[in-house]
Short mmCIF file of C-alpha atoms and ligand atoms in Angstrom, two decimals:
data_model
loop_
_atom_site.label_atom_id
_atom_site.label_comp_id
_atom_site.label_asym_id
_atom_site.label_seq_id
_atom_site.Cartn_x
_atom_site.Cartn_y
_atom_site.Cartn_z
CA MET O 116 11.78 10.74 32.39
CA SER O 117 13.26 11.23 28.81
CA SER O 118 11.07 10.69 25.98
CA ARG O 119 11.36 11.49 22.14
CA THR O 120 8.60 11.83 19.77
CA ALA O 121 7.84 11.95 16.30
CA THR O 122 4.37 11.96 14.84
CA ALA O 123 3.75 11.12 10.87
CA LEU O 124 1.09 11.01 8.10
CA ALA O 125 1.21 8.20 5.29
CA HIS O 126 -1.53 7.73 2.75
CA PRO O 127 -1.98 3.97 1.13
CA ASN O 128 -1.68 3.26 -2.41
CA ILE O 129 -3.23 1.97 -4.85
CA ALA O 130 -1.13 -0.62 -7.64
CA PHE O 131 -1.82 -0.42 -10.86
CA ILE O 132 0.94 -3.04 -11.64
CA LYS O 133 1.00 -5.44 -8.69
CA TYR O 134 3.56 -6.60 -6.24
CA TRP O 135 2.91 -10.42 -5.47
CA GLY O 136 5.46 -12.77 -4.60
CA ASN O 137 9.25 -12.59 -3.04
CA ARG O 138 11.96 -13.84 -3.97
CA ASP O 139 13.79 -13.48 -0.49
CA ASP O 140 10.63 -13.25 1.93
CA ASP O 141 12.45 -11.94 4.91
CA LEU O 142 13.48 -8.76 3.44
CA ARG O 143 10.40 -8.86 0.98
CA LEU O 144 12.64 -8.55 -1.97
CA PRO O 145 9.88 -8.49 -4.88
CA ALA O 146 9.55 -10.84 -7.89
CA ASN O 147 9.12 -8.19 -9.70
CA GLY O 148 8.86 -4.41 -9.81
CA SER O 149 5.22 -2.43 -9.34
CA ILE O 150 3.36 1.19 -10.05
CA SER O 151 1.18 3.19 -7.56
CA MET O 152 -0.49 5.58 -6.78
CA ASN O 153 -0.64 7.42 -3.15
CA LEU O 154 -4.18 7.91 -2.26
CA GLU O 155 -5.20 11.33 -0.80
CA GLY O 156 -7.91 11.68 1.55
CA LEU O 157 -6.76 8.07 2.90
CA GLU O 158 -4.39 8.37 6.00
CA THR O 159 -2.54 6.68 8.95
CA ARG O 160 -1.31 8.87 11.58
CA THR O 161 1.19 7.31 13.23
CA CYS O 162 3.07 8.68 17.12
CA VAL O 163 6.09 6.84 18.11
CA ASP O 164 7.37 7.91 21.72
CA PHE O 165 10.47 5.93 22.62
CA ASN O 166 10.41 6.96 26.61
CA ASP O 167 12.60 5.31 29.23
CA SER O 168 9.89 4.90 31.65
CA LEU O 169 8.92 2.21 29.61
CA SER O 170 9.93 -1.60 30.19
CA ALA O 171 8.38 -3.17 27.14
CA ASP O 172 6.95 -1.53 23.61
CA GLU O 173 3.29 -0.62 23.53
CA LEU O 174 1.30 -0.59 20.55
CA ARG O 175 -2.41 0.64 19.90
CA ILE O 176 -3.92 0.59 16.50
CA ASN O 177 -7.39 3.11 16.26
CA GLY O 178 -7.56 2.16 20.09
CA GLU O 179 -7.05 -1.24 20.49
CA ASN O 180 -4.36 -3.66 21.14
CA PRO O 181 -3.17 -5.38 17.98
CA ASP O 182 -3.14 -9.18 17.41
CA ARG O 183 0.13 -10.86 18.41
CA SER O 184 1.50 -11.29 14.52
CA ALA O 185 0.71 -7.13 13.89
CA THR O 186 2.45 -6.59 17.26
CA GLU O 187 5.51 -8.83 16.33
CA ARG O 188 5.72 -6.80 12.81
CA VAL O 189 5.89 -3.47 14.41
CA ARG O 190 8.31 -4.61 17.16
CA ARG O 191 10.51 -6.24 14.62
CA MET O 192 10.86 -2.67 12.82
CA LEU O 193 11.35 -0.83 16.14
CA ASN O 194 14.26 -3.29 16.89
CA GLU O 195 15.97 -2.40 13.48
CA VAL O 196 15.33 1.74 14.13
CA ARG O 197 17.07 1.02 17.48
CA GLN O 198 19.74 -0.68 16.16
CA LEU O 199 20.52 1.87 13.50
CA ALA O 200 19.98 4.45 16.23
CA GLY O 201 22.05 2.93 19.00
CA ILE O 202 19.07 3.34 21.27
CA GLN O 203 17.70 0.85 24.07
CA LEU O 204 14.37 2.83 24.80
CA PHE O 205 11.09 0.89 24.38
CA ALA O 206 8.39 2.69 22.16
CA ARG O 207 4.56 3.85 22.83
CA VAL O 208 3.39 3.81 19.07
CA GLU O 209 -0.72 5.07 18.87
CA SER O 210 -1.78 4.75 15.11
CA ARG O 211 -5.17 6.06 13.50
CA THR O 212 -6.61 5.04 10.10
CA ASN O 213 -9.59 6.92 8.65
CA PHE O 214 -10.61 3.73 5.98
CA PRO O 215 -11.27 0.09 7.07
CA LEU O 216 -8.52 -2.11 8.01
CA GLY O 217 -7.01 -5.34 6.27
CA ALA O 218 -10.05 -4.75 3.14
CA GLY O 219 -8.13 -4.53 0.17
CA ILE O 220 -7.10 -1.01 1.03
CA ALA O 221 -3.38 -1.28 1.93
CA SER O 222 -3.69 -0.44 5.42
CA SER O 223 -0.47 -2.12 6.25
CA ALA O 224 1.21 0.32 3.13
CA SER O 225 0.21 3.35 5.34
CA GLY O 226 1.00 1.99 8.61
CA PHE O 227 4.32 0.76 8.10
CA ALA O 228 5.12 4.04 5.75
CA ALA O 229 4.14 6.46 8.65
CA LEU O 230 5.94 4.32 11.49
CA ALA O 231 8.92 4.07 9.48
CA LEU O 232 8.95 7.86 9.10
CA ALA O 233 7.84 8.65 12.83
CA ALA O 234 10.10 5.90 14.24
CA SER O 235 13.18 6.70 12.48
CA ARG O 236 12.92 10.72 13.25
CA ALA O 237 11.71 10.06 17.25
CA ALA O 238 15.08 7.92 17.34
CA GLY O 239 16.85 10.91 16.03
CA LEU O 240 17.64 9.50 12.78
CA ASP O 241 17.46 11.81 9.67
CA LEU O 242 17.27 9.14 7.22
CA ASN O 243 16.97 10.14 3.37
CA GLU O 244 13.92 8.68 0.95
CA ALA O 245 15.65 5.84 -0.50
CA SER O 246 16.56 4.97 3.30
CA LEU O 247 13.43 5.20 4.54
CA SER O 248 11.70 3.33 1.23
CA CYS O 249 14.05 0.92 2.21
CA LEU O 250 12.88 0.50 5.90
CA ALA O 251 9.05 0.76 5.33
CA ARG O 252 9.56 -2.29 2.64
CA HIS O 253 10.77 -4.70 5.64
CA GLY O 254 7.56 -4.04 7.19
CA SER O 255 5.32 -4.54 4.35
CA GLY O 256 6.18 -4.69 0.51
CA SER O 257 4.19 -2.14 -0.67
CA ALA O 258 4.43 0.36 2.25
CA CYS O 259 7.97 0.96 0.41
CA ARG O 260 5.85 2.75 -1.90
CA SER O 261 4.15 4.85 0.42
CA ILE O 262 7.14 7.05 1.28
CA PRO O 263 7.87 9.16 -1.89
CA GLY O 264 4.48 10.86 -3.59
CA GLY O 265 2.31 11.14 -6.61
CA PHE O 266 2.71 8.36 -8.95
CA VAL O 267 5.56 5.39 -7.59
CA GLU O 268 7.89 2.64 -8.95
CA TRP O 269 9.21 -0.02 -6.70
CA LYS O 270 12.05 -1.11 -8.27
CA VAL O 271 12.71 -4.37 -8.43
CA GLY O 272 16.55 -3.69 -7.54
CA THR O 273 19.75 -6.36 -7.16
CA GLY O 274 19.52 -6.21 -3.16
CA ASP O 275 18.31 -4.74 0.09
CA THR O 276 19.61 -0.96 -0.34
CA ASP O 277 18.32 -0.65 -4.20
CA SER O 278 15.15 -2.34 -4.06
CA ILE O 279 13.40 0.97 -3.33
CA ALA O 280 10.52 2.93 -4.87
CA VAL O 281 10.59 6.43 -6.27
CA SER O 282 8.29 8.88 -7.62
CA ILE O 283 7.61 9.09 -11.28
CA ALA O 284 5.34 11.84 -11.53
CA SER O 285 4.08 14.31 -8.85
CA PRO O 286 0.49 13.90 -7.40
CA GLY O 287 -0.39 16.76 -9.73
CA HIS O 288 0.76 15.52 -13.00
CA TRP O 289 -2.55 13.40 -13.68
CA ASP O 290 -5.93 13.76 -12.41
CA LEU O 291 -6.75 10.63 -11.83
CA GLY O 292 -9.40 9.71 -9.40
CA ASP O 293 -9.79 6.23 -7.47
CA CYS O 294 -13.47 5.26 -6.85
CA ILE O 295 -12.89 2.75 -4.06
CA VAL O 296 -15.91 0.29 -3.93
CA VAL O 297 -16.26 -1.40 -0.35
CA LEU O 298 -17.99 -4.56 -0.31
CA SER O 299 -16.78 -5.69 3.06
CA SER O 300 -14.49 -4.46 5.56
CA ALA O 301 -13.99 -7.85 7.45
CA PRO O 302 -10.42 -8.64 7.66
CA LYS O 303 -9.26 -11.17 4.96
CA ALA O 304 -8.90 -15.04 5.69
CA THR O 305 -5.60 -15.06 4.40
CA GLY O 306 -3.18 -11.91 4.97
CA SER O 307 -0.87 -10.74 1.86
CA SER O 308 2.14 -11.64 3.65
CA MET O 309 1.27 -15.08 4.08
CA GLY O 310 -0.30 -14.72 0.20
CA ASN O 311 3.08 -13.34 -0.85
CA GLN O 312 4.79 -16.41 0.29
CA LEU O 313 2.01 -18.61 -1.67
CA ALA O 314 2.60 -16.92 -4.93
CA GLY O 315 5.43 -19.13 -6.14
CA THR O 316 3.28 -22.01 -5.40
CA SER O 317 1.39 -21.08 -8.78
CA PRO O 318 2.57 -22.43 -12.00
CA LEU O 319 1.48 -18.73 -13.35
CA GLN O 320 3.51 -16.88 -11.08
CA ALA O 321 7.13 -17.46 -13.52
CA ALA O 322 4.96 -16.66 -16.58
CA ARG O 323 3.11 -13.46 -14.87
CA VAL O 324 7.03 -12.01 -13.41
CA ALA O 325 8.88 -13.06 -17.02
CA ASP O 326 6.06 -10.30 -18.26
CA ALA O 327 6.68 -7.57 -15.38
CA PRO O 328 8.81 -5.72 -17.04
CA ARG O 329 6.49 -5.10 -20.19
CA ARG O 330 3.69 -3.91 -18.45
CA LEU O 331 5.83 -1.67 -16.28
CA ALA O 332 7.03 -0.35 -19.38
CA PHE O 333 3.65 0.43 -20.71
CA CYS O 334 2.14 1.21 -17.50
CA ARG O 335 5.04 3.95 -16.95
CA GLU O 336 4.54 5.53 -20.56
CA ALA O 337 0.88 5.54 -20.05
CA ILE O 338 0.97 7.73 -16.95
CA LEU O 339 3.40 9.90 -18.36
CA ARG O 340 1.88 10.41 -21.46
CA ARG O 341 -2.02 10.73 -19.91
CA ASN O 342 -3.16 8.02 -21.78
CA PHE O 343 -5.84 6.71 -20.34
CA GLY O 344 -6.69 3.95 -22.99
CA THR O 345 -3.46 2.11 -22.34
CA PHE O 346 -3.12 2.39 -19.20
CA ALA O 347 -6.50 0.83 -18.76
CA SER O 348 -5.88 -1.95 -20.61
CA VAL O 349 -2.64 -2.89 -18.91
CA VAL O 350 -4.04 -2.09 -15.31
CA GLU O 351 -6.88 -4.99 -15.83
CA GLU O 352 -4.51 -7.28 -17.28
CA ASP O 353 -2.04 -6.78 -14.38
CA SER O 354 -4.75 -7.16 -11.75
CA ASN O 355 -6.36 -10.10 -13.37
CA LEU O 356 -3.05 -11.70 -13.53
CA MET O 357 -2.40 -11.46 -10.06
CA HIS O 358 -5.64 -13.45 -9.12
CA ALA O 359 -5.28 -15.63 -11.43
CA VAL O 360 -1.76 -16.54 -9.43
CA MET O 361 -3.93 -16.24 -6.05
CA MET O 362 -6.26 -18.68 -7.48
CA THR O 363 -4.26 -21.22 -8.78
CA SER O 364 -1.68 -20.92 -5.54
CA ARG O 365 -1.25 -23.91 -3.09
CA PRO O 366 -3.45 -23.54 -1.43
CA PRO O 367 -5.95 -21.31 -4.24
CA LEU O 368 -6.71 -17.96 -2.55
CA PHE O 369 -10.47 -16.44 -3.59
CA TYR O 370 -10.16 -13.20 -2.39
CA TRP O 371 -13.26 -12.02 -4.42
CA LEU O 372 -16.88 -11.52 -3.49
CA PRO O 373 -19.50 -11.78 -5.65
CA GLY O 374 -20.16 -8.76 -5.75
CA THR O 375 -16.44 -7.92 -7.20
CA LEU O 376 -17.33 -9.55 -10.49
CA GLY O 377 -20.34 -7.61 -10.83
CA ILE O 378 -18.86 -4.44 -10.42
CA ILE O 379 -15.80 -5.66 -12.92
CA GLN O 380 -18.30 -6.43 -15.42
CA ALA O 381 -20.29 -3.08 -14.55
CA VAL O 382 -16.95 -1.23 -15.17
CA GLN O 383 -15.94 -3.02 -18.82
CA ALA O 384 -19.93 -2.68 -19.95
CA ALA O 385 -20.08 1.05 -18.92
CA ARG O 386 -16.69 1.59 -20.79
CA SER O 387 -17.68 -0.13 -23.77
CA GLN O 388 -20.42 2.47 -23.71
CA GLY O 389 -17.75 5.06 -23.96
CA LEU O 390 -16.95 5.88 -19.95
CA PRO O 391 -13.33 6.21 -19.54
CA ALA O 392 -12.93 3.80 -16.48
CA CYS O 393 -11.07 0.57 -15.63
CA TYR O 394 -10.74 -1.77 -12.20
CA THR O 395 -8.18 -2.73 -10.46
CA VAL O 396 -8.64 -5.48 -6.98
CA ASP O 397 -5.89 -5.54 -4.58
CA ALA O 398 -5.81 -8.72 -1.76
CA GLY O 399 -9.69 -8.23 -0.65
CA PRO O 400 -12.80 -7.61 -2.40
CA ASN O 401 -13.33 -4.65 -2.79
CA VAL O 402 -12.96 -2.90 -6.26
CA HIS O 403 -10.96 0.11 -7.11
CA VAL O 404 -12.45 2.19 -10.47
CA LEU O 405 -9.96 4.43 -11.76
CA CYS O 406 -10.97 7.03 -13.88
CA GLU O 407 -9.94 10.71 -15.16
CA ARG O 408 -11.63 13.15 -13.01
CA THR O 409 -13.34 14.66 -15.36
CA ALA O 410 -15.77 11.78 -15.57
CA VAL O 411 -15.65 10.82 -12.14
CA GLU O 412 -19.05 11.47 -11.00
CA GLN O 413 -20.62 8.86 -13.48
CA PRO O 414 -18.94 6.01 -11.74
CA VAL O 415 -19.61 6.79 -8.69
CA LYS O 416 -23.32 6.85 -9.76
CA LEU O 417 -23.35 3.80 -11.15
CA LEU O 418 -21.15 1.90 -8.68
CA GLU O 419 -23.33 2.85 -5.53
CA GLY O 420 -26.17 0.97 -6.84
CA LEU O 421 -24.69 -2.03 -7.31
CA PRO O 422 -25.67 -5.02 -5.59
CA GLY O 423 -23.53 -5.21 -2.10
CA VAL O 424 -22.18 -1.99 -2.28
CA ARG O 425 -21.72 -0.68 0.99
CA GLU O 426 -19.67 2.68 0.04
CA VAL O 427 -18.11 4.71 -2.43
CA ARG O 428 -14.72 6.27 -1.34
CA LEU O 429 -13.24 8.82 -3.86
CA ALA O 430 -9.07 9.35 -3.45
CA ARG O 431 -6.90 11.21 -5.89
CA ALA O 432 -3.35 11.07 -6.30
CA GLY O 433 -1.74 11.88 -2.51
CA GLY O 434 1.55 13.22 -1.40
CA PRO O 435 4.50 11.67 0.55
CA ALA O 436 4.66 10.31 3.55
CA ARG O 437 5.19 13.17 5.95
CA LEU O 438 6.50 14.51 9.41
CA LEU O 439 3.31 16.52 11.21
CA GLU O 440 3.55 19.69 12.81
CA ASP O 441 3.63 18.46 16.12
CA SER O 442 6.51 16.00 16.08
CA SER O 443 8.89 17.37 19.08
CA THR O 444 11.87 15.24 17.51
CA ALA O 445 13.89 16.93 20.70
CA GLU O 446 14.58 15.11 23.90
CA HIS O 447 12.38 15.89 26.75
CA ALA O 448 13.37 16.00 30.16
CA SER O 449 11.20 16.32 32.97
O1 PMV C 704 2.81 -5.09 0.87
P1 PMV C 704 1.65 -6.09 1.15
O2 PMV C 704 1.76 -7.14 1.85
O3 PMV C 704 0.07 -5.64 2.02
O4 PMV C 704 1.15 -6.86 -0.15
C1 PMV C 704 0.13 -6.18 -1.11
C2 PMV C 704 0.18 -6.98 -2.22
C3 PMV C 704 -1.10 -6.10 -3.22
O5 PMV C 704 -1.76 -5.32 -2.33
C4 PMV C 704 -1.98 -7.20 -3.26
C5 PMV C 704 -0.30 -5.47 -4.28
C6 PMV C 704 0.03 -4.68 -4.25
O6 PMV C 704 1.26 -4.54 -5.20
O7 PMV C 704 -0.16 -3.52 -3.61
#
């Protein structure tokens, strides 16, 4: 038997300036650039084993066989890696996450970032950060931002090879906390791949995209200067713009639950009383409440008591996707 294995870990990320809509759906070339922070404490660990005893790719996510569309997306990435490496072996893929799947915490981001790194290494490739980011993007747009560490910007780029994510500040640059308010961990009715394809049907998307360079510049600058006031206003504006596009797409997408609005209003009220916190919401009902870590105890206490809140998880800025020690990239023969 010949087997080549590698294991990688990647964090999901929370977007401060959101990716929503593609100019090329197949390559996942985004309509606008985006900025995010990797989330330490939340992670996906993926082991890939290219093995000549297999007659088909095998995939398990958290111990279960995923549905057909997830399996197809993984197979597509494995095919790309096989083609790059010039191999034909099938792979066994085992992936585990320590947070709810498909509920507004970007499990596809950490999932495809970990898969891109583990699969490419197991296949004998040694891709640089830019190529890994590009490969991860093909699986899920936001996954390209989970390859570099800390605070990350995904450049809109001119084509496939330069629409990649780069780190703009290390995890230690700014002690920002993300209180993730979990209202539901049920899978969403419309996944973000489909939602991204619908973005262009909203008459608001063109205006949102045209204004993106301004929001990106504000957000980048606020992060680099650790200016929470500017950061809070642009992050909330950007989240609201994305949800306005979602709600006005054809068909319209409503990811919020009643509790989502309750939390948004509670954060706004607390900020007017002096709490340095702001909200952002991805493609799901859960709310990410961002604050400087010196003040993190206050929002957690406030949020835990609100209607519909099941859990509040705390994350800070996380590192890049990385190989785990037990990765043996060497070929085993037995
Ligand atoms: O990469 P996808 O297809 O999971 O899309 C992610 C879209 C948002 O999470 C809503 C925004 C973002 O930039 O992460």
